[in-house]
Coordinates of C-alpha atoms in Angstrom, one line a residue:
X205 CA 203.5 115.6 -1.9
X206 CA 199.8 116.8 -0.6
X207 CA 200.4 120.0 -2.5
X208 CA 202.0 117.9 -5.6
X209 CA 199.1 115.7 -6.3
X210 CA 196.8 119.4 -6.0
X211 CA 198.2 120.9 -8.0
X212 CA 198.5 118.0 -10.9
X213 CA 194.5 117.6 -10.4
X214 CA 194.3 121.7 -11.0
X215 CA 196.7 121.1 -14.6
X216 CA 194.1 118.0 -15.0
X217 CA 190.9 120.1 -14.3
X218 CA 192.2 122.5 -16.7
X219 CA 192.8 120.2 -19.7
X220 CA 189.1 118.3 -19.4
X221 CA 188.4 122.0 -19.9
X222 CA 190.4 122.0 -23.0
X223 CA 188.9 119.5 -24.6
X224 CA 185.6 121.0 -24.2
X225 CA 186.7 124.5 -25.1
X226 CA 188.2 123.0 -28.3
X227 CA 184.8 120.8 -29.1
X228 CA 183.4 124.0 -30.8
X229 CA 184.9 126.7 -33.2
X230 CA 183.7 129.4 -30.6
X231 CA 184.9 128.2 -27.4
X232 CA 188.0 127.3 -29.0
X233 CA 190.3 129.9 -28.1
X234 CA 189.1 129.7 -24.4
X235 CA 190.0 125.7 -24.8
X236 CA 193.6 126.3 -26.0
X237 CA 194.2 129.0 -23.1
X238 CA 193.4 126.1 -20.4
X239 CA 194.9 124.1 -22.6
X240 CA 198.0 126.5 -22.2
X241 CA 197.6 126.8 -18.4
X242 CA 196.9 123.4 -17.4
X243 CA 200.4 122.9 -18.8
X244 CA 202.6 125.2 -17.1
X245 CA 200.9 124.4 -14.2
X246 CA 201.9 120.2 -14.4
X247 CA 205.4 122.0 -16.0
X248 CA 206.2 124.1 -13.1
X249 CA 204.9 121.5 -10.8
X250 CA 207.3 118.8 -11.7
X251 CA 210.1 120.8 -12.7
X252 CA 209.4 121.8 -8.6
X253 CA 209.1 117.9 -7.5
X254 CA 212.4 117.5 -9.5
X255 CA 214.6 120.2 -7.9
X256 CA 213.1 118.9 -4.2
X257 CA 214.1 115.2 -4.6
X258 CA 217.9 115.8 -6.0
X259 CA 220.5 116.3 -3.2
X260 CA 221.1 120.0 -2.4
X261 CA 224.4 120.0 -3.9
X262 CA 223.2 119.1 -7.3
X263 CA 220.5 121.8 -7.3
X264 CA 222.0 123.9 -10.0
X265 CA 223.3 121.4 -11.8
X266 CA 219.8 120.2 -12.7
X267 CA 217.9 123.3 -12.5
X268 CA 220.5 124.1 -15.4
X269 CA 219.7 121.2 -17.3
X270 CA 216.1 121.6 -16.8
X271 CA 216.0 124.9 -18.0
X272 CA 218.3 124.1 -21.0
X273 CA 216.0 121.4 -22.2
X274 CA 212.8 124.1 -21.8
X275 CA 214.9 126.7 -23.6
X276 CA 215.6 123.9 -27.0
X277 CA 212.2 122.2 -26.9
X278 CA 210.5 126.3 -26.3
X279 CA 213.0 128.0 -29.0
X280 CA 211.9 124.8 -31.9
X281 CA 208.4 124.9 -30.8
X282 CA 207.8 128.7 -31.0
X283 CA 209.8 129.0 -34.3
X284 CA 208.1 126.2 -36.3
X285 CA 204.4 127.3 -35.3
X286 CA 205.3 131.1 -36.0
X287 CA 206.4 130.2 -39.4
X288 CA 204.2 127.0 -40.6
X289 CA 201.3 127.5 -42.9
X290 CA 198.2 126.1 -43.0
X291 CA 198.7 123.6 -45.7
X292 CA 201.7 122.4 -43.8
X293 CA 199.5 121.6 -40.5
X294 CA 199.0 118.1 -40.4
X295 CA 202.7 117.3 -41.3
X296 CA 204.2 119.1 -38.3
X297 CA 201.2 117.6 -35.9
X298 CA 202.1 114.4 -37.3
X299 CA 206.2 115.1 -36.5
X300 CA 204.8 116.2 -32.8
X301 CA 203.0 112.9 -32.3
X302 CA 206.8 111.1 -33.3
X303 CA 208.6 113.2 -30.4
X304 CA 206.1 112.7 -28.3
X305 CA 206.5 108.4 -28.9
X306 CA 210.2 108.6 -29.3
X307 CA 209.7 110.5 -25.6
X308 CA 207.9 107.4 -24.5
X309 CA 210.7 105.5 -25.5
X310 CA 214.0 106.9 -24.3
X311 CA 212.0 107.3 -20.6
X312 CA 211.4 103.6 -20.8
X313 CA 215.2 103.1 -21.5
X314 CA 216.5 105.2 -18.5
X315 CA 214.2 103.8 -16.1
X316 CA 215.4 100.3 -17.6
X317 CA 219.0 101.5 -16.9
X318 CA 218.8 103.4 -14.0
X319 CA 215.4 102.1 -12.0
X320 CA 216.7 103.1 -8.5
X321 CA 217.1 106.9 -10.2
X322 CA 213.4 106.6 -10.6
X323 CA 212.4 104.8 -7.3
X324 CA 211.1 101.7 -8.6
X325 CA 213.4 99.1 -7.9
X326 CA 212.9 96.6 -5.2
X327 CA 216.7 94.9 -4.6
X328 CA 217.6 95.8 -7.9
X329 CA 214.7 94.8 -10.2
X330 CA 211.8 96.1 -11.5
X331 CA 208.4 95.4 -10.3
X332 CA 206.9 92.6 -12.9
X333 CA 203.6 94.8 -13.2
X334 CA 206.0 98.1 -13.7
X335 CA 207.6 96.2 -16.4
X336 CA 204.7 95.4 -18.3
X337 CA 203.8 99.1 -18.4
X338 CA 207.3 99.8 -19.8
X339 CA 206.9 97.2 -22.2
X340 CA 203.4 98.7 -23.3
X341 CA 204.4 101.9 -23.1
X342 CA 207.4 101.2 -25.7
X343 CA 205.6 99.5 -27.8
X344 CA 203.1 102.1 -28.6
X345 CA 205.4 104.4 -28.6
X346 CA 207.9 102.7 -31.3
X347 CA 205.1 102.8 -33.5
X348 CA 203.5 105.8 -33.2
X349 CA 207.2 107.4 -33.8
X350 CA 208.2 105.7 -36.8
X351 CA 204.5 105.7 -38.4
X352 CA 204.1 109.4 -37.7
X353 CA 207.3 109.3 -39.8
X354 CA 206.1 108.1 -42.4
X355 CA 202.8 109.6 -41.7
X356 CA 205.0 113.1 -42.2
X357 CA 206.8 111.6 -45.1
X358 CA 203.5 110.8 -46.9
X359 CA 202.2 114.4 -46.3
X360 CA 205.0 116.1 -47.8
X361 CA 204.2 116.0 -50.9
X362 CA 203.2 119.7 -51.2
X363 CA 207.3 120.3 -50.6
X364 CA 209.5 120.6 -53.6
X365 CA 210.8 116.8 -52.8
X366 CA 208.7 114.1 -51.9
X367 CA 210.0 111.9 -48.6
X368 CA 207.5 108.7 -49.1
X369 CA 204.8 108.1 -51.9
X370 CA 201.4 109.4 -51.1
X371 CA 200.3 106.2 -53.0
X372 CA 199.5 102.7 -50.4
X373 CA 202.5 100.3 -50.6
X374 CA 201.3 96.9 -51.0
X375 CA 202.8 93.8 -51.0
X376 CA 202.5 90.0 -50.8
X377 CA 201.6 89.1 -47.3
X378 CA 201.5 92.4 -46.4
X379 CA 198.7 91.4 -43.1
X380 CA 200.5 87.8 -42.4
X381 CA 203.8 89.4 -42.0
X382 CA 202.2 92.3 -39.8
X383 CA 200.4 89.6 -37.8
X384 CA 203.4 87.9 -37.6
X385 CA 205.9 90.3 -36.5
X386 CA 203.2 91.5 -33.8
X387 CA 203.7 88.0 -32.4
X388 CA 207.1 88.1 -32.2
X389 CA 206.8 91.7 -30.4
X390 CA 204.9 90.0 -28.0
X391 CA 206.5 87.2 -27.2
X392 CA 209.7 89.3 -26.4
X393 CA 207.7 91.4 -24.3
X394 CA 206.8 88.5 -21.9
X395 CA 209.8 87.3 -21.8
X396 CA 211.3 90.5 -21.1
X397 CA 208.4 91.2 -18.3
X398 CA 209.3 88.2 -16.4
X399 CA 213.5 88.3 -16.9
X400 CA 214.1 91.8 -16.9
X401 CA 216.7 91.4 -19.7
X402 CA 218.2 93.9 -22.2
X403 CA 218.4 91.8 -24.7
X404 CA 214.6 91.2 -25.8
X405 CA 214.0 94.8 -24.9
X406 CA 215.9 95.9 -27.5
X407 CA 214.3 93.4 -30.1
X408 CA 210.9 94.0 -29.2
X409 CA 211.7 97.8 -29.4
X410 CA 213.2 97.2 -32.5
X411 CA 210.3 95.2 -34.2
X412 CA 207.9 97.8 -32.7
X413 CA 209.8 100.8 -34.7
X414 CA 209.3 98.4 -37.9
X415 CA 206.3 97.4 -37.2
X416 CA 205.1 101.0 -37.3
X417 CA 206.3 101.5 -41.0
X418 CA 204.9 98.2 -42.2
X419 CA 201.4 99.3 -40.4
X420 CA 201.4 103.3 -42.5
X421 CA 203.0 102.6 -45.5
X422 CA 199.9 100.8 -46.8
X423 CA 197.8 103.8 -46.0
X424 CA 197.2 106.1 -49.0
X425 CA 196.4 110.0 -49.2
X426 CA 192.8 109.5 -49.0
X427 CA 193.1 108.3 -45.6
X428 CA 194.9 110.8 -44.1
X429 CA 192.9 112.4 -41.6
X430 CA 191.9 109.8 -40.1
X431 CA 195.8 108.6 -39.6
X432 CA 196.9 111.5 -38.0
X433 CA 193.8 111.4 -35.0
X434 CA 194.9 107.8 -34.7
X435 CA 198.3 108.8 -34.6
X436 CA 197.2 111.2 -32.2
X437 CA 195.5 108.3 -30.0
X438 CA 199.1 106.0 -30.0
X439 CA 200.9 108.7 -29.0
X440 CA 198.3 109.7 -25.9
X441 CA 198.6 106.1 -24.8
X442 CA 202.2 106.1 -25.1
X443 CA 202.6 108.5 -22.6
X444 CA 200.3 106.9 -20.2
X445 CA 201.4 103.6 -20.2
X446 CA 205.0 105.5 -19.5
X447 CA 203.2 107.5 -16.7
X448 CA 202.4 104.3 -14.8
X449 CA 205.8 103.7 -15.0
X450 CA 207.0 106.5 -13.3
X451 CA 204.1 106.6 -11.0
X452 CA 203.1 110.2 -12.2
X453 CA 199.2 110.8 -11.8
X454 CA 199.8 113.8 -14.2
X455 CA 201.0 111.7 -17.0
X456 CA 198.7 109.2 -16.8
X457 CA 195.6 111.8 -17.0
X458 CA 197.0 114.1 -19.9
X459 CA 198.1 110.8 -21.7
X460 CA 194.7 109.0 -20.9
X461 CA 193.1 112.5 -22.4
X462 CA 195.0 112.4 -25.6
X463 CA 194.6 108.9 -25.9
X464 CA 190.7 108.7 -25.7
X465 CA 189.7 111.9 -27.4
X466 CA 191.7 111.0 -30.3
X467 CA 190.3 107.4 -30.4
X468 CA 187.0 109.1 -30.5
X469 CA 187.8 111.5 -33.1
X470 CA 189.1 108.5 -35.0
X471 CA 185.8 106.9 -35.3
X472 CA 184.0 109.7 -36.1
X473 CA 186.6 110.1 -38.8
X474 CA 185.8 106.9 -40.0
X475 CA 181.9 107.1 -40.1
X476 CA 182.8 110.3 -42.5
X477 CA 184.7 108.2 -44.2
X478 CA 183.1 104.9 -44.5
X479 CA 185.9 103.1 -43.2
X480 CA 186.2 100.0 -40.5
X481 CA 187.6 101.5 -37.2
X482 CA 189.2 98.3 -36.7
X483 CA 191.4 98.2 -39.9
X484 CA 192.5 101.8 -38.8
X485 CA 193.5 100.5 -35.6
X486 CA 195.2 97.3 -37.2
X487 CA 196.8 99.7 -39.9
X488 CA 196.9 98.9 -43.7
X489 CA 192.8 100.2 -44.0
X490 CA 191.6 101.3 -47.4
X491 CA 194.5 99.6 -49.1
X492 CA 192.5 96.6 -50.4
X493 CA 190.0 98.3 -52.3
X494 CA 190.2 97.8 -56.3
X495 CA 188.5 99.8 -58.9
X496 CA 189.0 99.2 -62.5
X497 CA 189.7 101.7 -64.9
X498 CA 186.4 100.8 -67.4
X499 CA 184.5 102.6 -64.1
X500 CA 186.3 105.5 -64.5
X501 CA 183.6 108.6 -65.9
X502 CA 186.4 110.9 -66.9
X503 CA 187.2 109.4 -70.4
X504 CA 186.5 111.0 -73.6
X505 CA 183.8 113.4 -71.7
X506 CA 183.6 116.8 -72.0
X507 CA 183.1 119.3 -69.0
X508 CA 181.1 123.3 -69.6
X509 CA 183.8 125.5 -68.5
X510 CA 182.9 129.8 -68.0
X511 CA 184.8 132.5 -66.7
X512 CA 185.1 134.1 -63.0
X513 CA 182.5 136.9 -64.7
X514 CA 180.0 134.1 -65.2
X515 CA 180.1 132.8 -62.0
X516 CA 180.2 136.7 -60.4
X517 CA 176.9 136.9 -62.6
X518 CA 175.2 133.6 -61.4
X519 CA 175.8 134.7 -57.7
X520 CA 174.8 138.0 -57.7
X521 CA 171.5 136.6 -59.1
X522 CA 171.0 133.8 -56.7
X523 CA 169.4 134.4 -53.5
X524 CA 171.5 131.4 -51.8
X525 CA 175.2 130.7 -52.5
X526 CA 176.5 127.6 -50.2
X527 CA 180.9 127.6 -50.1
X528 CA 182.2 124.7 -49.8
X529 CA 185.8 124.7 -48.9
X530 CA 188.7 122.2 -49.7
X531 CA 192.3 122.0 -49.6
X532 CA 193.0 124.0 -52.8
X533 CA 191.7 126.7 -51.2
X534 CA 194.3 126.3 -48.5
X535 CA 196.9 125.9 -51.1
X536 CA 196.0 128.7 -52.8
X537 CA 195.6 130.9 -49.5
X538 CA 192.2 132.4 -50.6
X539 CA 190.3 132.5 -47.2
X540 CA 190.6 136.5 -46.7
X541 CA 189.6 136.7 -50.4
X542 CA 186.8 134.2 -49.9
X543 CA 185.6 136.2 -46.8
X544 CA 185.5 139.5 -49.2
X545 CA 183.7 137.8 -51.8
X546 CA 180.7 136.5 -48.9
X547 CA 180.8 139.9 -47.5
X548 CA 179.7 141.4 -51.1
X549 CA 177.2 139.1 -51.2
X550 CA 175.6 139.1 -48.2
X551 CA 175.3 142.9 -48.9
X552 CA 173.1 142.6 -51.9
X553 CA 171.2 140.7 -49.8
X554 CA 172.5 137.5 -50.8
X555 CA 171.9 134.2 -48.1
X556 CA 175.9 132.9 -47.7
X557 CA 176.2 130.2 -46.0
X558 CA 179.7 127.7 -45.5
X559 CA 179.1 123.7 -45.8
X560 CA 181.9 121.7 -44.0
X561 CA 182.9 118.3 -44.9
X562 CA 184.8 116.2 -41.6
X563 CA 187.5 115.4 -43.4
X564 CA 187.9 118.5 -46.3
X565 CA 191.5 119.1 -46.2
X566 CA 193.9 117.5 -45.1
X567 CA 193.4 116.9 -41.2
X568 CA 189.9 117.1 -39.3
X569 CA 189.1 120.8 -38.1
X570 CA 191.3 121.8 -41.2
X571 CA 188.5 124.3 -43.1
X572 CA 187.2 125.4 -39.9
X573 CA 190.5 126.8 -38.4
X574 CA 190.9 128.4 -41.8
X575 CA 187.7 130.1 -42.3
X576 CA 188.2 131.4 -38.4
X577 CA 191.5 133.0 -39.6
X578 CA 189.4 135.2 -42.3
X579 CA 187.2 135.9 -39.0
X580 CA 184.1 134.3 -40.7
X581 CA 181.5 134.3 -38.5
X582 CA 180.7 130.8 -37.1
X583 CA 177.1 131.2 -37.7
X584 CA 177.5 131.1 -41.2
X585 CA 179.6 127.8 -41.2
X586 CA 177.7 124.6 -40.9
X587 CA 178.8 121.1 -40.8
X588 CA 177.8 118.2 -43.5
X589 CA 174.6 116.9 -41.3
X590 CA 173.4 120.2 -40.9
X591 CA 173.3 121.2 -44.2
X592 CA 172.9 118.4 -46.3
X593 CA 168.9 119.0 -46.5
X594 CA 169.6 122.4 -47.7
X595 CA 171.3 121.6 -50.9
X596 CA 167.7 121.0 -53.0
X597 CA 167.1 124.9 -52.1
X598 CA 170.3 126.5 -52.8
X599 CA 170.5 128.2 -56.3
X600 CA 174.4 128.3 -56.0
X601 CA 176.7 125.9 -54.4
X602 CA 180.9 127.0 -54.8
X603 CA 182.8 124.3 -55.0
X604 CA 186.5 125.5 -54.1
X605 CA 189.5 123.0 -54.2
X606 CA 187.3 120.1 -52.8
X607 CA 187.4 117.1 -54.9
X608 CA 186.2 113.7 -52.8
X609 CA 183.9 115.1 -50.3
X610 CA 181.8 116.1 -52.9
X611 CA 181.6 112.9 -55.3
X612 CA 178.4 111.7 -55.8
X613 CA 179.7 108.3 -56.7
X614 CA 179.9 107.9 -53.1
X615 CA 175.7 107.5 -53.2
X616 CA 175.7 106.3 -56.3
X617 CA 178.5 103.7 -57.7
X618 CA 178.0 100.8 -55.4
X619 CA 181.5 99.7 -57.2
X620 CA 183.4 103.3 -56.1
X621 CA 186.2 102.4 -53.4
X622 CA 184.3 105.8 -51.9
X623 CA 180.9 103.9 -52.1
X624 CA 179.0 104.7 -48.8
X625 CA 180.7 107.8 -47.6
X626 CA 179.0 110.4 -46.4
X627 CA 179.2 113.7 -49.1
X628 CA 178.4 116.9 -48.9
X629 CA 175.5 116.7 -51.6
X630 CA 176.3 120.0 -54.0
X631 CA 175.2 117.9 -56.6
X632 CA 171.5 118.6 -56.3
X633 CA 172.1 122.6 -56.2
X634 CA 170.3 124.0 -58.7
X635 CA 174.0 125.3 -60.2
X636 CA 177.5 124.0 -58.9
X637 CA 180.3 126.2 -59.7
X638 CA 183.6 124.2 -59.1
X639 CA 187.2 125.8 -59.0
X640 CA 190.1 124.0 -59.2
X641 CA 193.6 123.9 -61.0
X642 CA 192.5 121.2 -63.5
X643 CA 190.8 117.8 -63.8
X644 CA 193.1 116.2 -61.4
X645 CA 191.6 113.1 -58.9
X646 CA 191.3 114.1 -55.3
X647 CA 193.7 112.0 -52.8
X648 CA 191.2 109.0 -53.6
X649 CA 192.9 109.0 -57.1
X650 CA 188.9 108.8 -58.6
X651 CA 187.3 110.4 -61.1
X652 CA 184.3 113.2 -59.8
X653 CA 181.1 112.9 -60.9
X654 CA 180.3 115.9 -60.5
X655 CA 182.1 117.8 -63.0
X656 CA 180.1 116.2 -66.1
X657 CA 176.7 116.9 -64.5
X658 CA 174.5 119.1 -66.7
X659 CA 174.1 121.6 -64.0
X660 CA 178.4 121.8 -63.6
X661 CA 180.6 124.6 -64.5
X662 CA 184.2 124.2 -64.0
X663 CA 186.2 127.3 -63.7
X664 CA 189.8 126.6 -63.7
X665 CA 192.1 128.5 -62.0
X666 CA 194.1 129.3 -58.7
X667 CA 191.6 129.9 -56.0
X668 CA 192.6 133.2 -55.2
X669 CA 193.2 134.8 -58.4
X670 CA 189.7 133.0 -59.6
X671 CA 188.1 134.4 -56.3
X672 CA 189.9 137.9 -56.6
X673 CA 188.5 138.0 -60.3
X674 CA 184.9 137.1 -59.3
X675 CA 185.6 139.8 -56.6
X676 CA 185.7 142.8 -59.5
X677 CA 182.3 141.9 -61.5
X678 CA 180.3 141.9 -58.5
X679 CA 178.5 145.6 -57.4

């Protein structure tokens, strides 16, 4: 057991590693290979705890099943990352944080079963403070599995069908009923804690998995990235609260890990976004916010509009050229185009320099994984705070596919349901080129500024193509 509990602090030692390897874009591939290690090591480890406990004659039978399980979980996970794009990122992390809640909950229902399998039982019953922990630990993960549902549901919107609306769900009594319902979860929880009985279990499990939809469905596009790091946090918690259960120091470290880094990611999302941490938290944030139509700028206004050759000839001019990045430029999967078009640039001399919004795209770290793929050098990429100052100075900023991290009704319409978030400020570049499709609303369904300011031009187009075309009229 000596060697056991080493070995689990060695898988520990190497995820804390992890999550400091990952807190920057260079050290991030060193983070994901302790990342990697640290869990075949707690793998191999239990897998080796397993086999040790089981009576000799069922060795095989449940090495077999172990490796079954390893071969099915393995053979899913290998095929959907090998063969997921970019855009689709957020929607499979947000499916991975609903496996890893359901987890939480069918462990919680074989221990309930089968406690003596587990070594918790004392005469047949669970220890009270062992229940409690099951009881947390399936309550937080009921929710984070059904919410990531219809987290996933919400995101897939860039499939041919649509699974939810990307659009809050409101109704009457929307937070009463919430408030409600989490009483009632509760109470069945106690009572379950003290009794030990099936019966309010399965209610309070029940009311948890519903719970979970009536918390997300409220939650619009806009939000988005900060749902899936809270997502993120349930789903860490989950599996701690579980590992308490089952007396496993492992679980309780990685889930503890999860937990509190994505809580903290969480509230940095929100600062970005100028939302209340405790209304994500709570569920149903940024779903109260009205904004009438007579605030809208977009009507009956005209936009200047030029070609990919005119914005080729502004750049090759300009002695500064800031990209900022958004999620049509994932869509459009421009990044290696983007990283030729820099390149050219830079050659004639030209300062290039990236500008990255927190929550550009449509999870946090979204642009900067992208822009690694095209192998652009992180000293060109800057994030929002370090480059905001900059914008006065920059004779070109290119705006592609972002829409609501670069509205300046954000600083300056006290009215805007965006009012107060921080912005990438392209707006005071000397010239803003901006790229997109058409005139569309970003996932804040607003209006941008930005595109009727005299020192705008919109150039309308599929990234790529629009890039690739800019690409030919430059020397």
């Amino acid at each position: 057991m000596n060697l056991v509990t080493l070995m689990y602090l060695v898988a520990s030692i190497c995820f804390i590693q992890a999550l400091k390897g990952l807190s920057h874009p260079t050290t991030s591939r060193l983070g994901n290979v302790f990342g990697m290690v640290g869990m075949a090591i707690a793998i191999l480890t239990t897998i080796a705890m397993i086999i040790n406990l089981v009576n000799q004659e069922l060795y095989f039978k449940v090495f077999i099943w172990i490796c079954l399980s390893l071969l099915i979980g393995g053979t899913i996970g290998i095929f959907l990352t090998k063969n997921i794009e970019m855009t689709k990122m957020p929607e499979l992390v947000a499916l991975m944080h609903s496996m890893t809640g359901l987890a939480s909950v069918a462990i919680a229902i074989a221990i309930i079963s089968e406690p003596n399998a587990f070594s918790i039982s004392l005469n047949g019953l669970i220890p009270i403070w062992n229940r409690f922990e099951l009881f947390a630990g399936t309550f937080i993960g009921a929710v984070t599995f059904s919410g990531s549902i219809i987290a996933f549901g919400k995101l897939s919107g860039s499939y041919k069908f649509r699974l939810f609306s990307s659009k809050p769900v409101i109704f009457k009594n929307q937070h009463l009923i919430n408030l409600i319902l989490a009483c009632g979860i509760i109470i069945l929880g106690v009572y379950f804690i003290l009794n030990q009985s099936w019966i309010p279990f399965l209610c309070m499990m029940i009311g948890s998995f519903l719970l979970g939809v009536l918390m997300i469905i409220p939650i619009g596009g806009a939000d988005m990235p900060v749902l899936v790091s809270m997502l993120n946090s349930y789903s860490g918690w989950a599996a701690a609260g579980i590992g308490f259960s089952l007396n496993n120091p492992m679980l309780i470290i990685s889930g503890s890990l999860v937990g509190s880094s994505g809580a903290i990611l969480s509230y940095i999302m929100c600062k970005a976004m100028n939302r209340s941490f405790l209304n994500v938290v709570l569920g149903g944030f940024g779903s109260t916010n009205e904004y009438s139509k007579e605030n809208s700028i977009g009507e009956n206004r005209s936009v200047k509009s030029g070609s990919p050759e005119d914005v080729a000839f502004l750049m090759s001019n300009a002695e500064s050229v800031t990209i900022i990045p958004g999620y049509g430029l994932a869509v459009s999967r421009a990044q290696h185009s983007l990283k030729e078009l820099a390149d050219r640039l830079s050659k004639k001399g030209i300062r290039v320099k990236y500008a990255i919004h927190t929550v550009a795209g449509r999870m946090p770290g979204h642009m900067n994984v992208l822009l690694a793929e095209a192998e652009v050098s992180y000293d060109q990429v800057f994030e929002m705070e370090e480059i905001n100052s900059e914008f006065s100075q920059t004779d070109v900023a290119l705006v592609l596919g972002a829409n609501d991290v670069v509205n300046p009704a954000a600083k300056n319409d006290p009215a805007s349901p965006i009012a107060g978030m921080p912005i990438l400020e392209a707006y005071k570049a000397r010239t803003v080129i901006v790229n997109k499709r058409s005139m569309a609303t970003g996932y804040s369904a607003l209006e941008n500024e930005l595109f009727y300011m005299d020192n705008t031009m919109m150039v309308f187009g599929d990234s790529k193509k629009v890039i690739e075309e800019m690409i030919k009229f430059i020397d």
